[in-house]
């Protein structure tokens, strides 16, 4: 099953805009494939304002997020794999969603050939409360 992260990013982004707030992303700037201005990275992370007035050409695909933005007055192209997104939240009130650093594609269960799954007993689904 594919990761739910890109779908959640798009949904929370739209929800933040619908509530007239400013969407911010917290990104692991040291993640593989991340292209962000290194001058603005602190402790291996960067916060990006992805509001409609701050970026040009925002694309939130299932694999990556990209846009052009100005940093220190210089236009730069930004490229962030969705796995490097650690959070999306509203600047005004902090509401949004945090993601687990290792949340990614979940491999399909393996089969022993008799239709049963191998390994330990399947784990029950769980939900987290997001405030």
PDB file of C-alpha atoms in Angstrom:
ATOM      1  CA  UNK A   1       0.000   0.000   0.000  1.00  0.00           C
ATOM      2  CA  UNK A   2       1.338   3.448  -0.853  1.00  0.00           C
ATOM      3  CA  UNK A   3       2.074   6.112   1.738  1.00  0.00           C
ATOM      4  CA  UNK A   4      -0.782   8.283   2.974  1.00  0.00           C
ATOM      5  CA  UNK A   5       1.613  11.173   3.598  1.00  0.00           C
ATOM      6  CA  UNK A   6       1.155  13.023   0.256  1.00  0.00           C
ATOM      7  CA  UNK A   7      -2.632  12.762   0.564  1.00  0.00           C
ATOM      8  CA  UNK A   8      -2.547  14.110   4.115  1.00  0.00           C
ATOM      9  CA  UNK A   9      -0.217  16.953   3.093  1.00  0.00           C
ATOM     10  CA  UNK A  10      -2.606  18.010   0.314  1.00  0.00           C
ATOM     11  CA  UNK A  11      -5.656  17.744   2.581  1.00  0.00           C
ATOM     12  CA  UNK A  12      -4.134  19.692   5.491  1.00  0.00           C
ATOM     13  CA  UNK A  13      -2.752  22.296   3.053  1.00  0.00           C
ATOM     14  CA  UNK A  14      -6.232  22.897   1.628  1.00  0.00           C
ATOM     15  CA  UNK A  15      -7.790  22.944   5.110  1.00  0.00           C
ATOM     16  CA  UNK A  16      -5.289  25.582   6.255  1.00  0.00           C
ATOM     17  CA  UNK A  17      -6.015  27.748   3.201  1.00  0.00           C
ATOM     18  CA  UNK A  18      -9.780  27.336   3.641  1.00  0.00           C
ATOM     19  CA  UNK A  19      -9.386  28.748   7.150  1.00  0.00           C
ATOM     20  CA  UNK A  20      -7.442  31.791   5.887  1.00  0.00           C
ATOM     21  CA  UNK A  21      -4.216  30.694   7.569  1.00  0.00           C
ATOM     22  CA  UNK A  22      -0.629  30.393   6.323  1.00  0.00           C
ATOM     23  CA  UNK A  23       0.607  26.828   5.592  1.00  0.00           C
ATOM     24  CA  UNK A  24       4.124  26.052   6.780  1.00  0.00           C
ATOM     25  CA  UNK A  25       6.139  22.893   6.175  1.00  0.00           C
ATOM     26  CA  UNK A  26       8.795  21.494   8.487  1.00  0.00           C
ATOM     27  CA  UNK A  27      11.282  19.592   6.317  1.00  0.00           C
ATOM     28  CA  UNK A  28      14.202  17.291   7.054  1.00  0.00           C
ATOM     29  CA  UNK A  29      16.761  19.278   5.058  1.00  0.00           C
ATOM     30  CA  UNK A  30      19.251  16.416   5.239  1.00  0.00           C
ATOM     31  CA  UNK A  31      16.919  13.916   3.588  1.00  0.00           C
ATOM     32  CA  UNK A  32      17.875  12.263   0.328  1.00  0.00           C
ATOM     33  CA  UNK A  33      16.869  14.348  -2.687  1.00  0.00           C
ATOM     34  CA  UNK A  34      15.976  17.483  -0.694  1.00  0.00           C
ATOM     35  CA  UNK A  35      16.910  20.714  -2.481  1.00  0.00           C
ATOM     36  CA  UNK A  36      16.473  23.743  -0.197  1.00  0.00           C
ATOM     37  CA  UNK A  37      18.610  26.829   0.504  1.00  0.00           C
ATOM     38  CA  UNK A  38      21.183  25.567   2.992  1.00  0.00           C
ATOM     39  CA  UNK A  39      21.713  29.065   4.446  1.00  0.00           C
ATOM     40  CA  UNK A  40      18.286  28.788   6.097  1.00  0.00           C
ATOM     41  CA  UNK A  41      18.697  25.270   7.535  1.00  0.00           C
ATOM     42  CA  UNK A  42      18.854  24.998  11.332  1.00  0.00           C
ATOM     43  CA  UNK A  43      19.579  21.738  13.149  1.00  0.00           C
ATOM     44  CA  UNK A  44      19.085  19.800   9.914  1.00  0.00           C
ATOM     45  CA  UNK A  45      15.575  21.186   9.384  1.00  0.00           C
ATOM     46  CA  UNK A  46      13.988  24.042   7.498  1.00  0.00           C
ATOM     47  CA  UNK A  47      10.584  25.707   7.795  1.00  0.00           C
ATOM     48  CA  UNK A  48       9.023  26.698   4.476  1.00  0.00           C
ATOM     49  CA  UNK A  49       6.105  29.072   3.954  1.00  0.00           C
ATOM     50  CA  UNK A  50       4.074  27.470   1.143  1.00  0.00           C
ATOM     51  CA  UNK A  51       1.225  29.987   1.037  1.00  0.00           C
ATOM     52  CA  UNK A  52      -0.160  31.020  -2.339  1.00  0.00           C
ATOM     53  CA  UNK A  53       1.426  34.467  -1.944  1.00  0.00           C
ATOM     54  CA  UNK A  54       4.875  33.133  -1.000  1.00  0.00           C
ATOM     55  CA  UNK A  55       5.502  30.525  -3.722  1.00  0.00           C
ATOM     56  CA  UNK A  56       5.109  30.086  -7.466  1.00  0.00           C
ATOM     57  CA  UNK A  57       4.132  26.833  -9.129  1.00  0.00           C
ATOM     58  CA  UNK A  58       3.467  24.722  -6.032  1.00  0.00           C
ATOM     59  CA  UNK A  59       3.123  21.034  -6.922  1.00  0.00           C
ATOM     60  CA  UNK A  60       2.275  18.432  -4.294  1.00  0.00           C
ATOM     61  CA  UNK A  61       2.651  15.108  -6.063  1.00  0.00           C
ATOM     62  CA  UNK A  62       2.625  11.619  -4.549  1.00  0.00           C
ATOM     63  CA  UNK A  63       6.424  11.522  -4.656  1.00  0.00           C
ATOM     64  CA  UNK A  64       7.581  15.108  -4.177  1.00  0.00           C
ATOM     65  CA  UNK A  65       6.682  18.703  -3.423  1.00  0.00           C
ATOM     66  CA  UNK A  66       8.185  21.486  -5.526  1.00  0.00           C
ATOM     67  CA  UNK A  67       7.902  25.223  -6.026  1.00  0.00           C
ATOM     68  CA  UNK A  68       9.881  28.402  -6.611  1.00  0.00           C
ATOM     69  CA  UNK A  69      10.318  30.830  -3.758  1.00  0.00           C
ATOM     70  CA  UNK A  70      12.412  33.799  -2.731  1.00  0.00           C
ATOM     71  CA  UNK A  71      15.025  33.378  -0.032  1.00  0.00           C
ATOM     72  CA  UNK A  72      17.022  36.442   0.933  1.00  0.00           C
ATOM     73  CA  UNK A  73      15.629  38.161  -2.182  1.00  0.00           C
ATOM     74  CA  UNK A  74      16.876  35.440  -4.532  1.00  0.00           C
ATOM     75  CA  UNK A  75      14.457  33.156  -6.384  1.00  0.00           C
ATOM     76  CA  UNK A  76      15.237  29.463  -5.855  1.00  0.00           C
ATOM     77  CA  UNK A  77      13.664  26.208  -6.971  1.00  0.00           C
ATOM     78  CA  UNK A  78      12.740  23.924  -4.076  1.00  0.00           C
ATOM     79  CA  UNK A  79      12.404  20.146  -4.306  1.00  0.00           C
ATOM     80  CA  UNK A  80      11.240  18.078  -1.313  1.00  0.00           C
ATOM     81  CA  UNK A  81      10.440  14.359  -1.449  1.00  0.00           C
ATOM     82  CA  UNK A  82       7.245  13.804   0.558  1.00  0.00           C
ATOM     83  CA  UNK A  83       9.135  11.464   2.884  1.00  0.00           C
ATOM     84  CA  UNK A  84      11.232  14.434   4.034  1.00  0.00           C
ATOM     85  CA  UNK A  85       8.159  16.408   5.154  1.00  0.00           C
ATOM     86  CA  UNK A  86       8.051  16.212   8.955  1.00  0.00           C
ATOM     87  CA  UNK A  87       4.994  18.440   9.513  1.00  0.00           C
ATOM     88  CA  UNK A  88       2.488  20.750   7.881  1.00  0.00           C
ATOM     89  CA  UNK A  89       0.827  23.343  10.090  1.00  0.00           C
ATOM     90  CA  UNK A  90      -0.815  26.765  10.212  1.00  0.00           C
ATOM     91  CA  UNK A  91       1.554  29.547  11.247  1.00  0.00           C
ATOM     92  CA  UNK A  92      -1.177  31.416  13.101  1.00  0.00           C
ATOM     93  CA  UNK A  93      -2.185  28.680  15.565  1.00  0.00           C
ATOM     94  CA  UNK A  94       0.167  25.723  15.063  1.00  0.00           C
ATOM     95  CA  UNK A  95      -2.649  23.362  14.084  1.00  0.00           C
ATOM     96  CA  UNK A  96      -1.737  20.738  11.531  1.00  0.00           C
ATOM     97  CA  UNK A  97      -0.115  17.337  11.379  1.00  0.00           C
ATOM     98  CA  UNK A  98       3.229  15.845  12.387  1.00  0.00           C
ATOM     99  CA  UNK A  99       4.600  12.843  10.518  1.00  0.00           C
ATOM    100  CA  UNK A 100       6.800  10.063  11.816  1.00  0.00           C
ATOM    101  CA  UNK A 101      10.304  10.325  10.324  1.00  0.00           C
ATOM    102  CA  UNK A 102      10.157   6.733   9.076  1.00  0.00           C
ATOM    103  CA  UNK A 103       6.578   6.919   7.742  1.00  0.00           C
ATOM    104  CA  UNK A 104       6.809   5.836   4.136  1.00  0.00           C
ATOM    105  CA  UNK A 105       5.628   3.192   1.763  1.00  0.00           C
ATOM    106  CA  UNK A 106       4.418   0.111   3.575  1.00  0.00           C
ATOM    107  CA  UNK A 107       5.452  -3.076   1.787  1.00  0.00           C
ATOM    108  CA  UNK A 108       2.698  -5.561   1.000  1.00  0.00           C
ATOM    109  CA  UNK A 109       2.478  -8.570   3.319  1.00  0.00           C
ATOM    110  CA  UNK A 110       4.374 -11.654   2.219  1.00  0.00           C
ATOM    111  CA  UNK A 111       2.610 -14.952   1.736  1.00  0.00           C
ATOM    112  CA  UNK A 112       3.753 -18.444   2.695  1.00  0.00           C
ATOM    113  CA  UNK A 113       2.077 -19.887  -0.372  1.00  0.00           C
ATOM    114  CA  UNK A 114      -0.961 -21.189   1.519  1.00  0.00           C
ATOM    115  CA  UNK A 115      -2.633 -17.794   1.609  1.00  0.00           C
ATOM    116  CA  UNK A 116      -1.554 -16.992   5.154  1.00  0.00           C
ATOM    117  CA  UNK A 117       0.812 -14.189   6.041  1.00  0.00           C
ATOM    118  CA  UNK A 118       4.274 -15.080   7.246  1.00  0.00           C
ATOM    119  CA  UNK A 119       5.862 -13.886  10.444  1.00  0.00           C
ATOM    120  CA  UNK A 120       4.133 -12.711  13.582  1.00  0.00           C
ATOM    121  CA  UNK A 121       0.415 -12.312  13.977  1.00  0.00           C
ATOM    122  CA  UNK A 122      -0.893  -9.223  12.184  1.00  0.00           C
ATOM    123  CA  UNK A 123      -0.974  -6.068  14.263  1.00  0.00           C
ATOM    124  CA  UNK A 124      -4.248  -4.309  14.905  1.00  0.00           C
ATOM    125  CA  UNK A 125      -4.708  -0.958  13.209  1.00  0.00           C
ATOM    126  CA  UNK A 126      -4.226   2.045  15.452  1.00  0.00           C
ATOM    127  CA  UNK A 127      -5.200   5.684  15.257  1.00  0.00           C
ATOM    128  CA  UNK A 128      -3.437   8.692  16.741  1.00  0.00           C
ATOM    129  CA  UNK A 129      -5.137  11.784  18.111  1.00  0.00           C
ATOM    130  CA  UNK A 130      -3.801  14.855  16.323  1.00  0.00           C
ATOM    131  CA  UNK A 131      -4.322  18.144  18.096  1.00  0.00           C
TER     132      UNK A 131
END
